[in-house]
Amino acid sequence: KQEVTQIPAALSVPEGENLVLNCSFTDSAIYNLQWFRQDPGKGLTSLLLIQSSQREQTSGRLNASLDKSSGRSTLYIAASQPGDSATYLCAVRPWAGNMLTFGGGTRLMVKP
Amino acid sequence: DGGITQSPKYLFRKEGQNVTLSCEQNLNHDAMYWYRQDPGQGLRLIYYSQIVNDFQKGDIAEGYSVSREKKESFPLTVTSAQKNPTAFYLCASSGPGQHSVNTEAFFGQGTRLTVV
């Protein structure tokens, strides 16, 4: 059974820092990996989707990489801002089936 | 605007009562999902449906039921058999076909259910 782990569980940084969030998965037979953002009491907002054939995707200050063979993905946030404060979740989709398996999330706090 | 709408935003259930959470999407997505989120925990899959009139149990289906009579709608009923229903419930959908480029998942804004 696929297991997805996110480390660290919580992170607090000063504004302006570049930071990396980690996501690891046990079964490398994935179709794609998706990063989400969740604000308190809200639903999930899709940030980036990486297909299994891709190595990275970029959107503004966000860059997500995928190393399928080692079962890892990283989300890089450049020049962090207080508005980036939220919980970030990664999820993987298998080749067989349409279900997403989620990590536990990383709760990020960016201090002004 | 295209998207997923969940209602109500807040729901209160008395002991022994069944309640139904609504989820509607206008994205023309085939697949729809229900997840449960507890404080400080990740998302756990309750039920999912890949096509109209078909659905499968997820990891924590006991005490829940669903229907998929229309492509746009995937309501979730929390029955009295669910002993600990207080949680945040999230509905999602994704595009047609496993091998379509349009497999990005989108989520609604959630329903917070509280037992009173």
GROMACS .gro file of C-alpha atoms in nm:
model
  228
    1LYS     CA    1   0.000   0.000   0.000
    2GLN     CA    2   0.127   0.345  -0.092
    3GLU     CA    3   0.245   0.560   0.197
    4VAL     CA    4   0.325   0.929   0.165
    5THR     CA    5   0.531   1.117   0.423
    6GLN     CA    6   0.597   1.487   0.456
    7ILE     CA    7   0.884   1.627   0.659
    8PRO     CA    8   0.892   1.852   0.849
    9ALA     CA    9   0.542   1.854   0.995
   10ALA     CA   10   0.580   2.221   1.082
   11LEU     CA   11   0.818   2.496   0.978
   12SER     CA   12   0.861   2.857   1.088
   13VAL     CA   13   1.084   3.092   0.888
   14PRO     CA   14   1.144   3.467   0.863
   15GLU     CA   15   1.011   3.649   0.561
   16GLY     CA   16   1.237   3.642   0.255
   17GLU     CA   17   1.390   3.301   0.312
   18ASN     CA   18   1.400   3.038   0.040
   19LEU     CA   19   1.266   2.709   0.170
   20VAL     CA   20   1.217   2.347   0.072
   21LEU     CA   21   0.932   2.117   0.168
   22ASN     CA   22   0.979   1.744   0.132
   23CYS     CA   23   0.747   1.464   0.023
   24SER     CA   24   0.841   1.097   0.004
   25PHE     CA   25   0.641   0.798  -0.119
   26THR     CA   26   0.701   0.425  -0.087
   27ASP     CA   27   0.571   0.297  -0.423
   28SER     CA   28   0.744   0.456  -0.723
   29ALA     CA   29   0.475   0.335  -0.967
   30ILE     CA   30   0.296   0.669  -0.970
   31TYR     CA   31   0.116   0.840  -1.256
   32ASN     CA   32   0.158   1.190  -1.120
   33LEU     CA   33   0.217   1.392  -0.804
   34GLN     CA   34   0.027   1.702  -0.702
   35TRP     CA   35   0.110   1.974  -0.449
   36PHE     CA   36  -0.172   2.157  -0.270
   37ARG     CA   37  -0.207   2.448  -0.034
   38GLN     CA   38  -0.468   2.455   0.244
   39ASP     CA   39  -0.554   2.762   0.447
   40PRO     CA   40  -0.718   2.712   0.790
   41GLY     CA   41  -1.078   2.595   0.759
   42LYS     CA   42  -1.065   2.596   0.381
   43GLY     CA   43  -1.045   2.345   0.099
   44LEU     CA   44  -0.733   2.252  -0.095
   45THR     CA   45  -0.595   2.469  -0.373
   46SER     CA   46  -0.391   2.296  -0.642
   47LEU     CA   47  -0.043   2.445  -0.681
   48LEU     CA   48   0.149   2.219  -0.916
   49LEU     CA   49   0.098   1.888  -1.094
   50ILE     CA   50   0.399   1.683  -1.206
   51GLN     CA   51   0.350   1.391  -1.442
   52SER     CA   52   0.568   1.084  -1.381
   53SER     CA   53   0.765   1.156  -1.698
   54GLN     CA   54   0.854   1.508  -1.580
   55ARG     CA   55   1.135   1.618  -1.353
   56GLU     CA   56   0.997   1.953  -1.241
   57GLN     CA   57   0.724   2.212  -1.274
   58THR     CA   58   0.734   2.584  -1.201
   59SER     CA   59   0.469   2.840  -1.118
   60GLY     CA   60   0.582   3.185  -1.012
   61ARG     CA   61   0.791   3.151  -0.693
   62LEU     CA   62   0.711   2.782  -0.665
   63ASN     CA   63   0.915   2.499  -0.811
   64ALA     CA   64   0.835   2.133  -0.761
   65SER     CA   65   1.073   1.853  -0.850
   66LEU     CA   66   1.014   1.481  -0.880
   67ASP     CA   67   1.262   1.195  -0.846
   68LYS     CA   68   1.044   0.893  -0.902
   69SER     CA   69   1.319   0.636  -0.864
   70SER     CA   70   1.402   0.753  -0.512
   71GLY     CA   71   1.039   0.820  -0.423
   72ARG     CA   72   1.085   1.189  -0.350
   73SER     CA   73   0.943   1.526  -0.442
   74THR     CA   74   1.038   1.870  -0.316
   75LEU     CA   75   0.848   2.197  -0.324
   76TYR     CA   76   1.079   2.497  -0.336
   77ILE     CA   77   0.936   2.835  -0.234
   78ALA     CA   78   1.152   3.134  -0.324
   79ALA     CA   79   1.155   3.458  -0.126
   80SER     CA   80   0.886   3.348   0.118
   81GLN     CA   81   0.615   3.594   0.223
   82PRO     CA   82   0.371   3.600   0.518
   83GLY     CA   83   0.094   3.522   0.269
   84ASP     CA   84   0.260   3.187   0.203
   85SER     CA   85   0.166   3.076   0.555
   86ALA     CA   86  -0.055   2.768   0.514
   87THR     CA   87  -0.042   2.390   0.520
   88TYR     CA   88   0.115   2.230   0.213
   89LEU     CA   89   0.013   1.878   0.113
   90CYS     CA   90   0.146   1.645  -0.152
   91ALA     CA   91  -0.055   1.362  -0.307
   92VAL     CA   92   0.033   1.083  -0.549
   93ARG     CA   93  -0.186   0.912  -0.808
   94PRO     CA   94  -0.107   0.550  -0.902
   95TRP     CA   95  -0.096   0.404  -1.252
   96ALA     CA   96  -0.382   0.172  -1.161
   97GLY     CA   97  -0.685   0.359  -1.033
   98ASN     CA   98  -0.780   0.720  -0.984
   99MET     CA   99  -0.728   0.759  -0.610
  100LEU     CA  100  -0.495   1.012  -0.454
  101THR     CA  101  -0.290   0.921  -0.147
  102PHE     CA  102  -0.200   1.221   0.069
  103GLY     CA  103   0.086   1.302   0.298
  104GLY     CA  104   0.019   1.449   0.641
  105GLY     CA  105   0.116   1.798   0.529
  106THR     CA  106   0.371   2.060   0.635
  107ARG     CA  107   0.236   2.355   0.829
  108LEU     CA  108   0.433   2.663   0.723
  109MET     CA  109   0.451   2.991   0.912
  110VAL     CA  110   0.633   3.284   0.752
  111LYS     CA  111   0.700   3.561   1.002
  112PRO     CA  112   0.711   3.926   0.893
  113ASP     CA  113  -1.707   2.995  -1.310
  114GLY     CA  114  -1.616   2.626  -1.315
  115GLY     CA  115  -1.559   2.458  -0.985
  116ILE     CA  116  -1.678   2.236  -0.706
  117THR     CA  117  -1.945   2.349  -0.463
  118GLN     CA  118  -1.996   2.188  -0.125
  119SER     CA  119  -2.289   2.267   0.099
  120PRO     CA  120  -2.357   2.342   0.370
  121LYS     CA  121  -2.037   2.496   0.502
  122TYR     CA  122  -2.130   2.401   0.860
  123LEU     CA  123  -2.356   2.115   0.967
  124PHE     CA  124  -2.469   1.998   1.308
  125ARG     CA  125  -2.589   1.645   1.369
  126LYS     CA  126  -2.772   1.504   1.665
  127GLU     CA  127  -2.692   1.159   1.796
  128GLY     CA  128  -2.860   0.888   1.587
  129GLN     CA  129  -2.938   1.119   1.298
  130ASN     CA  130  -2.842   1.073   0.933
  131VAL     CA  131  -2.717   1.380   0.748
  132THR     CA  132  -2.629   1.436   0.382
  133LEU     CA  133  -2.347   1.653   0.253
  134SER     CA  134  -2.382   1.794  -0.096
  135CYS     CA  135  -2.109   1.809  -0.362
  136GLU     CA  136  -2.169   1.949  -0.711
  137GLN     CA  137  -1.917   2.009  -0.991
  138ASN     CA  138  -1.946   2.177  -1.330
  139LEU     CA  139  -1.601   2.078  -1.454
  140ASN     CA  140  -1.733   1.784  -1.660
  141HIS     CA  141  -1.512   1.553  -1.453
  142ASP     CA  142  -1.580   1.180  -1.447
  143ALA     CA  143  -1.416   1.102  -1.114
  144MET     CA  144  -1.533   1.234  -0.777
  145TYR     CA  145  -1.408   1.170  -0.425
  146TRP     CA  146  -1.493   1.222  -0.060
  147TYR     CA  147  -1.220   1.271   0.199
  148ARG     CA  148  -1.231   1.318   0.572
  149GLN     CA  149  -0.983   1.541   0.753
  150ASP     CA  150  -0.934   1.535   1.130
  151PRO     CA  151  -0.738   1.802   1.320
  152GLY     CA  152  -0.366   1.768   1.264
  153GLN     CA  153  -0.411   1.473   1.032
  154GLY     CA  154  -0.394   1.413   0.661
  155LEU     CA  155  -0.683   1.333   0.430
  156ARG     CA  156  -0.840   0.989   0.438
  157LEU     CA  157  -1.048   0.856   0.148
  158ILE     CA  158  -1.408   0.764   0.229
  159TYR     CA  159  -1.558   0.682  -0.114
  160TYR     CA  160  -1.477   0.752  -0.475
  161SER     CA  161  -1.659   0.723  -0.806
  162GLN     CA  162  -1.495   0.697  -1.147
  163ILE     CA  163  -1.817   0.706  -1.348
  164VAL     CA  164  -2.191   0.761  -1.307
  165ASN     CA  165  -2.375   0.480  -1.124
  166ASP     CA  166  -2.051   0.331  -0.995
  167PHE     CA  167  -1.855   0.392  -0.674
  168GLN     CA  168  -1.601   0.215  -0.455
  169LYS     CA  169  -1.519   0.219  -0.086
  170GLY     CA  170  -1.210   0.396   0.029
  171ASP     CA  171  -1.010   0.337   0.346
  172ILE     CA  172  -1.276   0.450   0.595
  173ALA     CA  173  -1.616   0.380   0.433
  174GLU     CA  174  -1.788   0.231   0.738
  175GLY     CA  175  -2.080   0.446   0.853
  176TYR     CA  176  -2.099   0.638   0.527
  177SER     CA  177  -2.295   0.595   0.204
  178VAL     CA  178  -2.288   0.768  -0.136
  179SER     CA  179  -2.475   0.777  -0.465
  180ARG     CA  180  -2.372   0.887  -0.814
  181GLU     CA  181  -2.688   0.925  -1.019
  182LYS     CA  182  -2.560   1.226  -1.213
  183LYS     CA  183  -2.213   1.313  -1.337
  184GLU     CA  184  -2.227   1.649  -1.161
  185SER     CA  185  -2.333   1.529  -0.818
  186PHE     CA  186  -2.182   1.300  -0.553
  187PRO     CA  187  -2.366   1.337  -0.218
  188LEU     CA  188  -2.230   1.179   0.099
  189THR     CA  189  -2.460   1.054   0.375
  190VAL     CA  190  -2.318   1.022   0.724
  191THR     CA  191  -2.528   0.758   0.894
  192SER     CA  192  -2.592   0.692   1.261
  193ALA     CA  193  -2.353   0.397   1.230
  194GLN     CA  194  -2.061   0.640   1.206
  195LYS     CA  195  -1.962   0.668   1.571
  196ASN     CA  196  -1.724   0.960   1.546
  197PRO     CA  197  -1.844   1.181   1.260
  198THR     CA  198  -1.714   1.517   1.381
  199ALA     CA  199  -1.461   1.619   1.114
  200PHE     CA  200  -1.398   1.835   0.810
  201TYR     CA  201  -1.525   1.673   0.489
  202LEU     CA  202  -1.376   1.752   0.151
  203CYS     CA  203  -1.510   1.666  -0.192
  204ALA     CA  204  -1.288   1.653  -0.501
  205SER     CA  205  -1.309   1.575  -0.869
  206SER     CA  206  -1.064   1.498  -1.147
  207GLY     CA  207  -1.073   1.477  -1.526
  208PRO     CA  208  -1.181   1.199  -1.752
  209GLY     CA  209  -0.971   0.890  -1.789
  210GLN     CA  210  -0.662   0.782  -1.606
  211HIS     CA  211  -0.435   0.859  -1.898
  212SER     CA  212  -0.579   1.192  -1.992
  213VAL     CA  213  -0.360   1.495  -1.933
  214ASN     CA  214  -0.651   1.640  -1.742
  215THR     CA  215  -0.610   1.435  -1.424
  216GLU     CA  216  -0.547   1.729  -1.195
  217ALA     CA  217  -0.770   1.708  -0.889
  218PHE     CA  218  -0.974   2.004  -0.766
  219PHE     CA  219  -1.135   2.042  -0.426
  220GLY     CA  220  -1.439   2.211  -0.281
  221GLN     CA  221  -1.427   2.440   0.023
  222GLY     CA  222  -1.534   2.171   0.265
  223THR     CA  223  -1.814   2.101   0.512
  224ARG     CA  224  -1.747   2.103   0.885
  225LEU     CA  225  -1.970   1.850   1.058
  226THR     CA  226  -2.019   1.861   1.434
  227VAL     CA  227  -2.214   1.620   1.651
  228VAL     CA  228  -2.421   1.796   1.918
   0.00000   0.00000   0.00000
